[in-house]
């Protein structure tokens, strides 16, 4: 409850404390004077509540309980309804906002919280841990979401879900390119999505170069992300494609030296790409090296796609 | 920290308490016996921590502080690093998972938390409140997100963002329909997205029927969701379209009686549609009425699209 006015901390405490005491909760109050009050309410069943009253006008209520029963949730709702009612009686129109957040579930077998790369909290509707393995380089998880299908998560970073065909289509040029009879080079793309979609379009030859640190990613995807990769990862070679488990830098150098040219280079490496033998000092220099080498193996009317 | 074994609550408390005490925090311990321990640590600056130790093997740490400075976050990270280190010393390989969630920001001017319809917690990268009005029927918010552009939120439910062209394209038939010279009826669609996209395709006439309770939605969208609706909501009539601010049921009945027929009916009403004069008892009956009436105004080779 952010308020439009400063709060009389003692008045708030006196107004709300009966609600917790009616639940048979034991109160402990800490008074900071300058920084307001913290009241902790403890219930016999192991639940507890924190009531934090900031004198400049902010009242926060946290409830924590070990309980996954619906009954527990209903009790929580009833308690919060009473708190809301009492606060409205006390402050009338001076409550800026009443916000109740969904319960955060911790300690369960399934972890539903996968923050975004920019640190935002996102809860997914995960209902199954499909794959969970540690490679020497990273943790590889594939979790099933009702909304998105199987989701590939590398060391906590959400990479791609089976429903993310739009990502693959976008990095392929949003359906505006004709891949028929073309030579294509994919850098990275260990989930097999781009390879699978391009192979459908009758290219001459697609070469995908993925690091060996991705081997376990490929193993997981070929088994559990088949909506994304179909059967293209089952074998590392097909009629019109090959998968090289190698660092892309030496491969690009070799192709450049041999004069091997492509109609399309699709760079699907991770945002901060990994090399097994980095020769460049900074990430930017490394990104430039990949771009320079890609240009060298691109036909004059060729196209380069990346995120 | 979910553990693989039962926890000696007292040993955990003894191991972790120096970390909090080094910060000059005052400890209060509650011992439930059967349900483990709750230790509350209070700092002079108004911050506090809860350490909850469940005897079956779950240790939870919550930190709460009033502080939006980077310094505060660094302090929190350092404290949590120490807790993690000490826990690993204590339990070695018996910690199932260590999970640190991003801080939840409460009480600020901008509310970043907009749970999904199925109650999952999602934090958006909102940086501006663009529009915030209460109509007699609902609260209408348009918030700016760096990722999604302006987002329309009706009474707390995320409706549509400016980046959601894919939704509009999907409900129009995913680019597979030819709307040139066609008669189209849109039910709902107050954000103007469908109308704007179809008008571009040179239809004969598009009629959109939106309830008057949506007038403030239309007002907000026409000003702040222009990437979605362009200029089609500026006037309720254009060369090849008209917007009727009416309940769709009587309009559909009138059209059916008059024998007015459409090539396409696109139902973009809310998941639980609202009528100003409901004659049906249940939501399902109401949905069926809309479907039946829609079929009556649809040409024999016409198409009906909905979510």
Coordinates of C-alpha atoms in Angstrom, one line a residue:
Chain A
X1 CA 0.0 0.0 0.0
X2 CA 1.8 3.2 -1.1
X3 CA 0.0 6.1 0.5
X4 CA -0.5 9.8 -0.5
X5 CA 0.5 10.9 3.0
X6 CA 2.9 10.1 5.8
X7 CA 1.7 7.2 8.0
X8 CA 1.2 7.3 11.8
X9 CA 3.0 4.0 12.2
X10 CA 1.5 3.3 15.6
X11 CA -2.1 3.9 14.3
X12 CA -1.5 1.5 11.4
X13 CA -0.1 -1.1 13.8
X14 CA -3.0 -0.8 16.2
X15 CA -5.5 -1.0 13.3
X16 CA -4.0 -4.1 11.7
X17 CA -2.7 -6.1 14.7
X18 CA -6.1 -7.5 15.7
X19 CA -6.4 -9.1 12.2
X20 CA -3.3 -11.2 12.9
X21 CA -4.0 -11.8 16.5
X22 CA -7.5 -13.2 15.6
X23 CA -5.5 -15.9 13.7
X24 CA -3.8 -16.9 16.9
X25 CA -0.6 -15.3 15.7
X26 CA 2.1 -14.1 18.2
X27 CA 3.4 -10.6 17.7
X28 CA 6.9 -9.2 17.9
X29 CA 7.3 -5.5 17.2
X30 CA 10.5 -3.7 16.3
X31 CA 10.3 0.1 16.3
X32 CA 13.1 2.0 14.5
X33 CA 11.6 5.4 15.4
X34 CA 13.0 7.1 12.2
X35 CA 12.4 4.2 9.9
X36 CA 9.0 3.0 11.2
X37 CA 7.9 -0.4 12.5
X38 CA 8.4 -4.1 11.7
X39 CA 5.8 -6.4 13.3
X40 CA 6.3 -10.1 12.9
X41 CA 3.3 -12.4 13.5
X42 CA 4.0 -16.1 14.1
X43 CA 1.4 -18.9 13.8
X44 CA 1.6 -22.3 15.5
X45 CA 1.7 -24.2 12.2
X46 CA 4.9 -22.6 11.1
X47 CA 3.5 -19.7 9.0
X48 CA 4.4 -16.1 9.7
X49 CA 3.7 -12.6 8.5
X50 CA 5.8 -9.5 8.2
X51 CA 4.1 -6.1 8.5
X52 CA 6.5 -3.3 7.6
X53 CA 5.2 0.3 8.1
X54 CA 7.4 3.0 6.6
X55 CA 6.6 6.5 8.1
X56 CA 6.8 8.3 4.7
X57 CA 3.7 6.4 3.6
X58 CA 4.3 2.7 2.5
X59 CA 2.8 -0.3 4.2
X60 CA 4.0 -3.8 3.1
X61 CA 2.6 -7.1 4.2
X62 CA 4.4 -10.4 3.5
X63 CA 3.0 -13.8 4.3
X64 CA 5.1 -17.0 4.2
X65 CA 3.8 -20.5 4.7
X66 CA 4.7 -24.0 4.0
X67 CA 1.6 -25.2 2.4
X68 CA 0.5 -26.2 -1.0
X69 CA -3.1 -26.8 -0.2
X70 CA -5.9 -24.7 -1.6
X71 CA -7.1 -24.2 2.0
X72 CA -3.9 -22.3 2.7
X73 CA -4.4 -20.0 -0.2
X74 CA -8.0 -19.2 0.8
X75 CA -6.9 -18.4 4.3
X76 CA -4.3 -16.1 2.9
X77 CA -6.8 -14.3 0.7
X78 CA -9.2 -13.9 3.6
X79 CA -6.5 -12.4 5.7
X80 CA -5.4 -10.0 3.0
X81 CA -9.0 -9.0 2.3
X82 CA -9.3 -8.0 6.0
X83 CA -6.0 -6.1 5.8
X84 CA -7.2 -4.3 2.7
X85 CA -10.6 -3.4 4.2
X86 CA -9.0 -2.1 7.4
X87 CA -6.4 0.0 5.5
X88 CA -9.2 1.5 3.4
X89 CA -11.1 2.4 6.5
X90 CA -8.0 4.0 7.9
X91 CA -6.8 6.0 4.9
X92 CA -10.0 6.4 2.7
X93 CA -8.9 7.8 -0.6
X94 CA -5.3 8.2 0.4
X95 CA -4.2 4.8 -0.7
X96 CA -2.4 5.2 -4.1
X97 CA -2.4 1.6 -5.0
X98 CA -3.3 -1.8 -3.5
X99 CA -1.3 -4.5 -5.1
X100 CA -1.4 -8.2 -4.3
X101 CA 1.2 -10.4 -6.0
X102 CA 0.9 -14.1 -6.7
X103 CA 2.6 -16.3 -4.2
X104 CA 6.2 -17.2 -5.0
X105 CA 6.7 -20.9 -4.7
X106 CA 10.1 -22.0 -3.4
X107 CA 11.7 -25.3 -2.6
X108 CA 9.5 -27.5 -4.9
X109 CA 10.8 -30.0 -7.4
X110 CA 10.0 -27.8 -10.3
X111 CA 11.5 -24.3 -10.4
X112 CA 9.1 -22.0 -12.3
X113 CA 11.1 -18.8 -12.1
X114 CA 13.5 -18.0 -14.9
X115 CA 14.5 -14.4 -14.9
X116 CA 15.2 -12.6 -18.2
X117 CA 18.6 -11.5 -19.3
X118 CA 17.9 -8.0 -18.0
X119 CA 17.1 -9.4 -14.6
X120 CA 13.3 -9.3 -14.6
X121 CA 11.3 -12.0 -12.6
X122 CA 9.2 -14.2 -14.9
X123 CA 7.3 -17.2 -13.7
X124 CA 6.6 -19.9 -16.4
X125 CA 3.9 -22.5 -16.3
X126 CA 6.5 -25.3 -16.1
X127 CA 5.0 -28.7 -15.2
X128 CA 7.8 -31.0 -15.9
X129 CA 11.6 -31.2 -15.8
X130 CA 12.3 -33.1 -19.1
X131 CA 16.2 -33.0 -19.1
X132 CA 18.7 -31.6 -16.6
X133 CA 22.4 -32.3 -17.1
X134 CA 25.6 -30.6 -16.3
X135 CA 28.3 -30.5 -19.0
X136 CA 31.8 -29.3 -18.1
X137 CA 30.8 -25.9 -19.6
X138 CA 27.2 -25.3 -18.5
X139 CA 24.0 -26.6 -17.1
X140 CA 21.5 -27.8 -19.7
X141 CA 17.9 -27.9 -18.8
X142 CA 14.8 -28.7 -20.9
X143 CA 11.6 -27.8 -19.1
X144 CA 8.1 -28.3 -20.3
X145 CA 5.7 -25.4 -20.3
X146 CA 2.0 -25.7 -21.1
X147 CA 2.2 -22.4 -23.0
X148 CA 5.5 -22.7 -24.8
X149 CA 6.2 -26.5 -25.1
X150 CA 9.7 -27.7 -24.2
X151 CA 12.0 -24.8 -23.3
X152 CA 15.8 -25.0 -23.5
X153 CA 17.6 -23.2 -20.6
X154 CA 21.4 -23.0 -20.6
X155 CA 22.9 -22.1 -17.2
X156 CA 19.7 -20.4 -16.2
X157 CA 19.2 -18.4 -19.4
X158 CA 16.1 -19.1 -21.4
X159 CA 17.3 -19.9 -24.9
X160 CA 14.5 -21.2 -27.1
X161 CA 11.1 -22.9 -26.7
X162 CA 9.5 -25.3 -29.1
X163 CA 6.9 -22.5 -29.8
X164 CA 9.6 -20.0 -30.9
X165 CA 9.4 -20.8 -34.6
X166 CA 9.1 -17.0 -35.1
X167 CA 12.7 -16.6 -33.9
X168 CA 13.9 -19.1 -36.4
X169 CA 11.8 -17.6 -39.2
X170 CA 13.1 -14.1 -38.4
X171 CA 16.8 -15.0 -38.4
X172 CA 16.1 -16.7 -41.8
X173 CA 14.8 -13.5 -43.3
X174 CA 11.1 -13.7 -42.3
X175 CA 10.0 -15.9 -45.3
X176 CA 11.3 -13.4 -47.9
X177 CA 14.3 -15.5 -48.9
X178 CA 14.4 -18.3 -51.5
X179 CA 16.8 -21.0 -50.2
X180 CA 16.1 -23.4 -53.1
X181 CA 19.5 -24.6 -54.5
X182 CA 21.4 -22.3 -52.2
X183 CA 24.7 -22.8 -50.2
X184 CA 24.0 -21.9 -46.6
X185 CA 26.4 -21.7 -43.6
X186 CA 24.9 -21.7 -40.0
X187 CA 27.2 -20.6 -37.2
X188 CA 26.0 -22.1 -33.9
X189 CA 22.3 -23.0 -33.9
X190 CA 22.8 -26.1 -31.7
X191 CA 19.1 -26.4 -31.2
X192 CA 18.8 -27.4 -34.8
X193 CA 15.8 -25.0 -35.5
X194 CA 17.4 -23.1 -38.4
X195 CA 18.8 -26.3 -40.0
X196 CA 15.5 -28.0 -39.8
X197 CA 13.6 -25.1 -41.4
X198 CA 16.1 -24.5 -44.2
X199 CA 16.4 -28.2 -45.1
X200 CA 12.6 -28.2 -45.8
X201 CA 13.3 -25.5 -48.5
X202 CA 15.5 -27.7 -50.7
X203 CA 18.8 -25.9 -50.4
X204 CA 21.9 -27.2 -52.3
X205 CA 23.9 -27.7 -49.1
X206 CA 23.6 -26.4 -45.5
X207 CA 26.7 -26.6 -43.3
X208 CA 26.1 -26.0 -39.6
X209 CA 29.2 -25.4 -37.4
X210 CA 28.5 -25.8 -33.7
X211 CA 31.1 -26.0 -30.9
X212 CA 31.7 -29.3 -29.2
X213 CA 30.7 -27.7 -25.9
X214 CA 27.2 -27.8 -27.5
X215 CA 27.3 -31.6 -27.9
X216 CA 25.1 -32.1 -24.8
X217 CA 22.8 -29.3 -26.0
X218 CA 22.5 -31.2 -29.3
X219 CA 21.8 -34.4 -27.4
X220 CA 19.1 -32.8 -25.3
X221 CA 17.5 -31.0 -28.3
X222 CA 17.5 -34.0 -30.6
X223 CA 15.6 -35.9 -28.0
X224 CA 13.3 -33.3 -26.4
X225 CA 13.0 -30.3 -28.8
X226 CA 11.8 -32.3 -31.9
X227 CA 9.2 -29.7 -32.7
X228 CA 12.1 -27.3 -33.2
X229 CA 14.7 -29.6 -34.9
X230 CA 12.7 -32.5 -36.3
X231 CA 15.1 -35.3 -37.2
X232 CA 18.0 -33.2 -38.5
X233 CA 20.1 -33.8 -35.4
X234 CA 19.7 -37.6 -35.5
X235 CA 22.6 -37.8 -37.9
X236 CA 25.2 -35.3 -38.4
X237 CA 24.9 -35.7 -42.2
X238 CA 21.9 -35.7 -44.5
X239 CA 21.3 -35.4 -48.3
X240 CA 21.7 -31.7 -48.3
X241 CA 23.2 -30.9 -45.0
X242 CA 26.2 -31.6 -42.7
X243 CA 26.8 -30.6 -39.0
X244 CA 30.4 -29.9 -38.0
X245 CA 31.1 -30.1 -34.3
X246 CA 34.0 -27.6 -34.4
X247 CA 34.9 -24.1 -33.4
X248 CA 33.6 -21.9 -36.2
X249 CA 36.7 -19.6 -36.4
X250 CA 39.1 -22.2 -37.8
X251 CA 36.3 -23.5 -40.1
X252 CA 35.7 -20.0 -41.4
X253 CA 39.4 -19.5 -42.0
X254 CA 39.7 -22.7 -43.8
X255 CA 36.7 -21.9 -46.1
X256 CA 38.1 -18.4 -46.7
X257 CA 41.5 -19.9 -47.7
X258 CA 39.9 -22.5 -49.9
X259 CA 37.7 -19.9 -51.6
X260 CA 34.5 -21.8 -50.5
X261 CA 31.6 -19.3 -50.9
X262 CA 28.0 -19.2 -49.5
X263 CA 24.8 -17.6 -50.5
X264 CA 23.8 -17.2 -46.9
X265 CA 25.6 -17.0 -43.6
X266 CA 23.4 -17.2 -40.6
X267 CA 25.0 -16.3 -37.3
X268 CA 23.1 -17.9 -34.5
X269 CA 25.9 -17.9 -32.0
X270 CA 25.1 -16.9 -28.4
X271 CA 25.0 -13.2 -27.7
X272 CA 28.5 -13.4 -26.2
X273 CA 30.0 -16.2 -28.4
X274 CA 32.5 -18.7 -27.0
X275 CA 35.6 -19.8 -28.8
X276 CA 37.7 -22.8 -27.7
X277 CA 40.9 -20.9 -28.6
X278 CA 40.1 -17.2 -28.3
X279 CA 42.8 -15.1 -30.0
X280 CA 41.0 -11.8 -29.6
X281 CA 41.1 -9.7 -26.4
X282 CA 37.6 -8.4 -26.2
X283 CA 34.2 -9.6 -27.0
X284 CA 33.8 -6.8 -29.6
X285 CA 37.0 -7.8 -31.4
X286 CA 35.8 -11.4 -31.4
X287 CA 32.5 -10.4 -32.8
X288 CA 34.3 -8.3 -35.5
X289 CA 36.5 -11.3 -36.4
X290 CA 33.4 -13.5 -36.9
X291 CA 31.8 -10.8 -39.0
X292 CA 35.0 -10.2 -41.1
X293 CA 35.5 -14.0 -41.7
X294 CA 31.8 -14.3 -42.6
X295 CA 32.1 -11.6 -45.2
X296 CA 35.1 -13.4 -46.7
X297 CA 33.0 -16.6 -47.4
X298 CA 29.9 -14.7 -48.6
X299 CA 29.2 -14.5 -52.4
X300 CA 29.0 -10.9 -53.7
X301 CA 25.2 -11.0 -53.7
X302 CA 25.1 -13.2 -50.5
X303 CA 23.3 -12.3 -47.3
X304 CA 24.3 -12.4 -43.7
X305 CA 21.6 -12.8 -41.0
X306 CA 22.1 -12.6 -37.2
X307 CA 20.1 -11.6 -34.1
Chain B
X1 CA 18.1 -23.9 -0.6
X2 CA 16.2 -27.1 -0.9
X3 CA 18.3 -29.9 0.7
X4 CA 18.7 -33.6 0.1
X5 CA 18.5 -34.3 3.8
X6 CA 16.8 -33.2 6.9
X7 CA 18.4 -30.0 8.4
X8 CA 19.7 -29.6 11.9
X9 CA 18.0 -26.3 12.4
X10 CA 20.3 -25.2 15.2
X11 CA 23.4 -26.0 13.3
X12 CA 22.2 -24.0 10.3
X13 CA 21.3 -21.0 12.6
X14 CA 24.7 -21.2 14.3
X15 CA 26.5 -21.3 10.9
X16 CA 24.6 -18.4 9.3
X17 CA 24.0 -16.1 12.2
X18 CA 27.5 -14.6 12.3
X19 CA 27.0 -13.4 8.7
X20 CA 24.1 -11.3 9.7
X21 CA 25.6 -10.2 13.0
X22 CA 28.7 -8.9 11.2
X23 CA 26.4 -6.5 9.4
X24 CA 25.4 -5.1 12.8
X25 CA 22.0 -6.8 12.6
X26 CA 20.0 -7.6 15.7
X27 CA 18.7 -11.2 15.9
X28 CA 15.3 -12.4 17.2
X29 CA 14.8 -16.2 17.0
X30 CA 11.5 -18.1 17.1
X31 CA 11.8 -21.9 17.6
X32 CA 8.7 -23.9 16.7
X33 CA 10.3 -27.2 17.6
X34 CA 8.3 -29.2 15.1
X35 CA 8.4 -26.6 12.4
X36 CA 11.9 -25.3 12.7
X37 CA 13.2 -21.8 13.2
X38 CA 12.6 -18.3 12.1
X39 CA 15.4 -15.8 12.8
X40 CA 14.7 -12.1 12.0
X41 CA 17.7 -9.8 11.6
X42 CA 17.2 -6.1 11.9
X43 CA 19.6 -3.4 10.7
X44 CA 19.7 0.2 12.0
X45 CA 18.9 1.6 8.6
X46 CA 15.5 0.0 8.4
X47 CA 16.5 -3.2 6.5
X48 CA 15.8 -6.6 7.8
X49 CA 16.2 -10.3 6.9
X50 CA 14.2 -13.4 7.5
X51 CA 16.0 -16.7 7.8
X52 CA 13.5 -19.6 7.8
X53 CA 14.9 -23.1 8.5
X54 CA 12.5 -26.0 7.8
X55 CA 13.6 -29.2 9.5
X56 CA 12.7 -31.4 6.5
X57 CA 15.4 -29.7 4.5
X58 CA 14.6 -26.2 3.2
X59 CA 16.4 -23.0 4.1
X60 CA 14.9 -19.7 2.9
X61 CA 16.5 -16.3 3.2
X62 CA 14.5 -13.1 2.5
X63 CA 16.0 -9.6 2.5
X64 CA 13.9 -6.5 2.5
X65 CA 15.2 -2.9 2.3
X66 CA 14.1 0.5 1.4
X67 CA 16.8 1.4 -1.0
X68 CA 17.1 1.9 -4.7
X69 CA 20.8 2.6 -4.8
X70 CA 23.2 0.3 -6.5
X71 CA 25.2 0.2 -3.3
X72 CA 22.3 -1.5 -1.6
X73 CA 22.1 -4.2 -4.3
X74 CA 25.9 -4.8 -4.0
X75 CA 25.6 -5.2 -0.2
X76 CA 22.7 -7.6 -0.7
X77 CA 24.7 -9.7 -3.3
X78 CA 27.7 -9.8 -0.9
X79 CA 25.6 -11.0 2.0
X80 CA 23.9 -13.6 -0.1
X81 CA 27.3 -14.8 -1.5
X82 CA 28.4 -15.3 2.1
X83 CA 25.2 -17.2 3.0
X84 CA 25.7 -19.4 -0.1
X85 CA 29.3 -20.1 0.7
X86 CA 28.5 -21.0 4.3
X87 CA 25.6 -23.3 3.3
X88 CA 27.9 -25.1 0.8
X89 CA 30.5 -25.6 3.5
X90 CA 27.8 -27.0 5.8
X91 CA 26.0 -29.3 3.4
X92 CA 28.5 -30.0 0.6
X93 CA 26.8 -31.8 -2.2
X94 CA 23.5 -32.1 -0.4
X95 CA 22.1 -28.8 -1.6
X96 CA 19.6 -29.6 -4.3
X97 CA 19.4 -26.1 -5.7
X98 CA 20.6 -22.6 -4.9
X99 CA 18.2 -20.0 -6.4
X100 CA 18.4 -16.3 -6.0
X101 CA 15.4 -14.3 -7.4
X102 CA 15.6 -10.8 -8.6
X103 CA 14.4 -8.2 -6.0
X104 CA 10.7 -7.4 -6.1
X105 CA 10.3 -3.6 -6.2
X106 CA 7.3 -2.3 -4.3
X107 CA 5.8 1.1 -3.6
X108 CA 7.4 2.9 -6.6
X109 CA 5.5 5.2 -9.0
X110 CA 5.7 2.5 -11.7
X111 CA 4.3 -0.9 -11.1
X112 CA 6.2 -3.5 -13.1
X113 CA 4.3 -6.6 -12.1
X114 CA 1.4 -7.7 -14.2
X115 CA 0.4 -11.3 -13.5
X116 CA -0.9 -13.5 -16.3
X117 CA -4.5 -14.6 -16.5
X118 CA -3.4 -17.9 -15.0
X119 CA -1.9 -16.2 -12.0
X120 CA 1.8 -16.3 -12.9
X121 CA 4.1 -13.4 -11.7
X122 CA 5.6 -11.5 -14.6
X123 CA 7.8 -8.4 -14.4
X124 CA 7.8 -6.2 -17.4
X125 CA 10.4 -3.5 -18.3
X126 CA 7.9 -0.7 -17.8
X127 CA 9.5 2.7 -17.7
X128 CA 6.5 5.0 -18.1
X129 CA 2.8 5.3 -17.2
X130 CA 1.4 6.7 -20.4
X131 CA -2.3 6.7 -19.6
X132 CA -4.2 5.7 -16.4
X133 CA -7.9 6.3 -16.2
X134 CA -10.9 4.8 -14.5
X135 CA -14.1 4.4 -16.5
X136 CA -17.3 3.4 -14.7
X137 CA -16.6 -0.2 -16.0
X138 CA -12.9 -0.7 -15.6
X139 CA -9.4 0.7 -15.1
X140 CA -7.6 1.5 -18.3
X141 CA -3.8 1.7 -18.3
X142 CA -1.4 2.1 -21.1
X143 CA 2.2 1.5 -19.9
X144 CA 5.4 1.8 -21.9
X145 CA 7.7 -1.2 -22.0
X146 CA 11.2 -1.0 -23.7
X147 CA 10.6 -4.5 -25.1
X148 CA 7.0 -4.4 -26.2
X149 CA 6.2 -0.6 -26.7
X150 CA 3.0 0.7 -25.2
X151 CA 0.9 -2.0 -23.5
X152 CA -2.9 -1.8 -22.9
X153 CA -3.9 -3.2 -19.5
X154 CA -7.6 -3.4 -18.6
X155 CA -8.3 -3.8 -14.9
X156 CA -4.9 -5.4 -14.4
X157 CA -5.2 -7.8 -17.4
X158 CA -2.6 -7.4 -20.0
X159 CA -4.6 -7.0 -23.3
X160 CA -2.3 -6.0 -26.2
X161 CA 1.0 -4.4 -26.8
X162 CA 2.1 -2.3 -29.8
X163 CA 4.5 -5.2 -30.6
X164 CA 1.6 -7.7 -30.8
X165 CA 1.1 -7.5 -34.5
X166 CA 1.3 -11.3 -34.6
X167 CA -1.9 -11.5 -32.6
X168 CA -3.8 -9.3 -35.1
X169 CA -2.3 -11.2 -38.0
X170 CA -3.3 -14.6 -36.5
X171 CA -6.9 -13.6 -35.9
X172 CA -7.0 -12.3 -39.5
X173 CA -6.0 -15.8 -40.8
X174 CA -2.2 -15.5 -40.7
X175 CA -1.8 -13.7 -44.1
X176 CA -3.6 -16.5 -46.0
X177 CA -6.8 -14.5 -46.6
X178 CA -7.5 -12.0 -49.4
X179 CA -9.6 -9.2 -48.0
X180 CA -9.6 -7.2 -51.3
X181 CA -13.2 -6.1 -52.0
X182 CA -14.6 -8.1 -49.1
X183 CA -17.3 -7.2 -46.5
X184 CA -15.9 -7.7 -43.0
X185 CA -17.5 -7.5 -39.6
X186 CA -15.3 -7.1 -36.5
X187 CA -16.9 -7.7 -33.1
X188 CA -15.0 -5.9 -30.3
X189 CA -11.4 -5.0 -31.3
X190 CA -11.5 -1.7 -29.4
X191 CA -7.7 -1.3 -29.8
X192 CA -8.2 -0.8 -33.5
X193 CA -5.5 -3.3 -34.5
X194 CA -7.6 -5.5 -36.7
X195 CA -9.4 -2.6 -38.3
X196 CA -6.1 -0.9 -39.2
X197 CA -4.6 -4.0 -40.7
X198 CA -7.6 -4.9 -42.8
X199 CA -8.2 -1.4 -44.1
X200 CA -4.7 -1.5 -45.6
X201 CA -5.9 -4.5 -47.7
X202 CA -8.5 -2.6 -49.7
X203 CA -11.7 -4.3 -48.4
X204 CA -15.1 -3.2 -49.7
X205 CA -16.3 -2.3 -46.3
X206 CA -15.3 -3.1 -42.7
X207 CA -17.8 -2.6 -39.9
X208 CA -16.4 -2.7 -36.4
X209 CA -18.9 -3.0 -33.5
X210 CA -17.5 -2.1 -30.1
X211 CA -19.4 -1.6 -26.8
X212 CA -19.7 2.0 -25.5
X213 CA -17.9 0.8 -22.3
X214 CA -14.9 0.6 -24.6
X215 CA -15.1 4.4 -25.5
X216 CA -12.3 5.2 -23.0
X217 CA -10.3 2.2 -24.3
X218 CA -10.7 3.7 -27.8
X219 CA -9.7 7.1 -26.6
X220 CA -6.5 5.8 -25.0
X221 CA -5.6 3.6 -27.9
X222 CA -6.2 6.2 -30.6
X223 CA -3.7 8.5 -28.7
X224 CA -1.1 6.0 -27.4
X225 CA -1.4 2.8 -29.4
X226 CA -0.9 4.3 -32.8
X227 CA 1.5 1.6 -33.9
X228 CA -1.4 -0.8 -33.4
X229 CA -4.3 1.3 -34.7
X230 CA -2.7 4.0 -36.9
X231 CA -5.3 6.7 -37.6
X232 CA -8.4 4.5 -38.0
X233 CA -9.8 5.4 -34.6
X234 CA -9.4 9.2 -35.2
X235 CA -12.8 9.2 -37.0
X236 CA -15.5 6.6 -36.6
X237 CA -15.9 6.5 -40.4
X238 CA -13.5 6.2 -43.3
X239 CA -13.7 5.5 -47.0
X240 CA -14.1 1.7 -46.5
X241 CA -14.9 1.4 -42.8
X242 CA -17.2 2.4 -40.0
X243 CA -17.1 2.0 -36.2
X244 CA -20.4 1.5 -34.4
X245 CA -20.2 2.1 -30.7
X246 CA -23.0 -0.3 -29.8
X247 CA -23.6 -3.7 -28.2
X248 CA -22.9 -6.3 -30.9
X249 CA -26.0 -8.5 -30.1
X250 CA -28.7 -6.1 -31.3
X251 CA -26.5 -5.1 -34.3
X252 CA -26.1 -8.8 -35.3
X253 CA -29.9 -9.3 -34.9
X254 CA -30.6 -6.3 -37.1
X255 CA -28.2 -7.4 -39.8
X256 CA -29.6 -11.0 -39.7
X257 CA -33.1 -9.6 -40.1
X258 CA -32.1 -7.3 -42.9
X259 CA -30.2 -10.1 -44.7
X260 CA -27.0 -8.2 -44.6
X261 CA -24.2 -10.7 -45.2
X262 CA -20.4 -10.7 -44.7
X263 CA -17.4 -12.5 -46.2
X264 CA -15.6 -12.4 -42.8
X265 CA -16.7 -12.1 -39.2
X266 CA -13.8 -11.6 -36.8
X267 CA -14.8 -12.0 -33.1
X268 CA -12.2 -10.2 -31.0
X269 CA -14.5 -9.8 -28.0
X270 CA -12.9 -10.3 -24.5
X271 CA -12.6 -14.0 -23.4
X272 CA -15.7 -13.4 -21.2
X273 CA -17.7 -11.0 -23.4
X274 CA -19.8 -8.3 -21.9
X275 CA -23.3 -7.3 -23.0
X276 CA -25.1 -4.2 -21.9
X277 CA -28.4 -6.2 -21.8
X278 CA -27.6 -9.9 -21.2
X279 CA -30.5 -12.1 -22.0
X280 CA -28.6 -15.3 -21.6
X281 CA -28.0 -17.0 -18.2
X282 CA -24.5 -18.3 -18.6
X283 CA -21.3 -17.3 -20.4
X284 CA -21.5 -20.4 -22.6
X285 CA -25.0 -19.6 -23.7
X286 CA -23.9 -16.0 -24.4
X287 CA -21.0 -17.3 -26.4
X288 CA -23.3 -19.6 -28.4
X289 CA -25.7 -16.7 -29.1
X290 CA -22.8 -14.6 -30.6
X291 CA -21.7 -17.6 -32.6
X292 CA -25.2 -18.4 -33.9
X293 CA -25.9 -14.8 -34.9
X294 CA -22.5 -14.6 -36.6
X295 CA -23.3 -17.6 -38.7
X296 CA -26.6 -16.0 -39.8
X297 CA -24.8 -12.9 -41.2
X298 CA -22.0 -15.0 -42.9
X299 CA -22.1 -15.7 -46.6
X300 CA -22.1 -19.4 -47.5
X301 CA -18.4 -19.4 -48.3
X302 CA -17.6 -16.8 -45.5
X303 CA -15.2 -17.3 -42.7
X304 CA -15.4 -16.8 -39.0
X305 CA -12.2 -16.1 -37.0
X306 CA -11.8 -15.8 -33.2
X307 CA -9.2 -16.4 -30.5

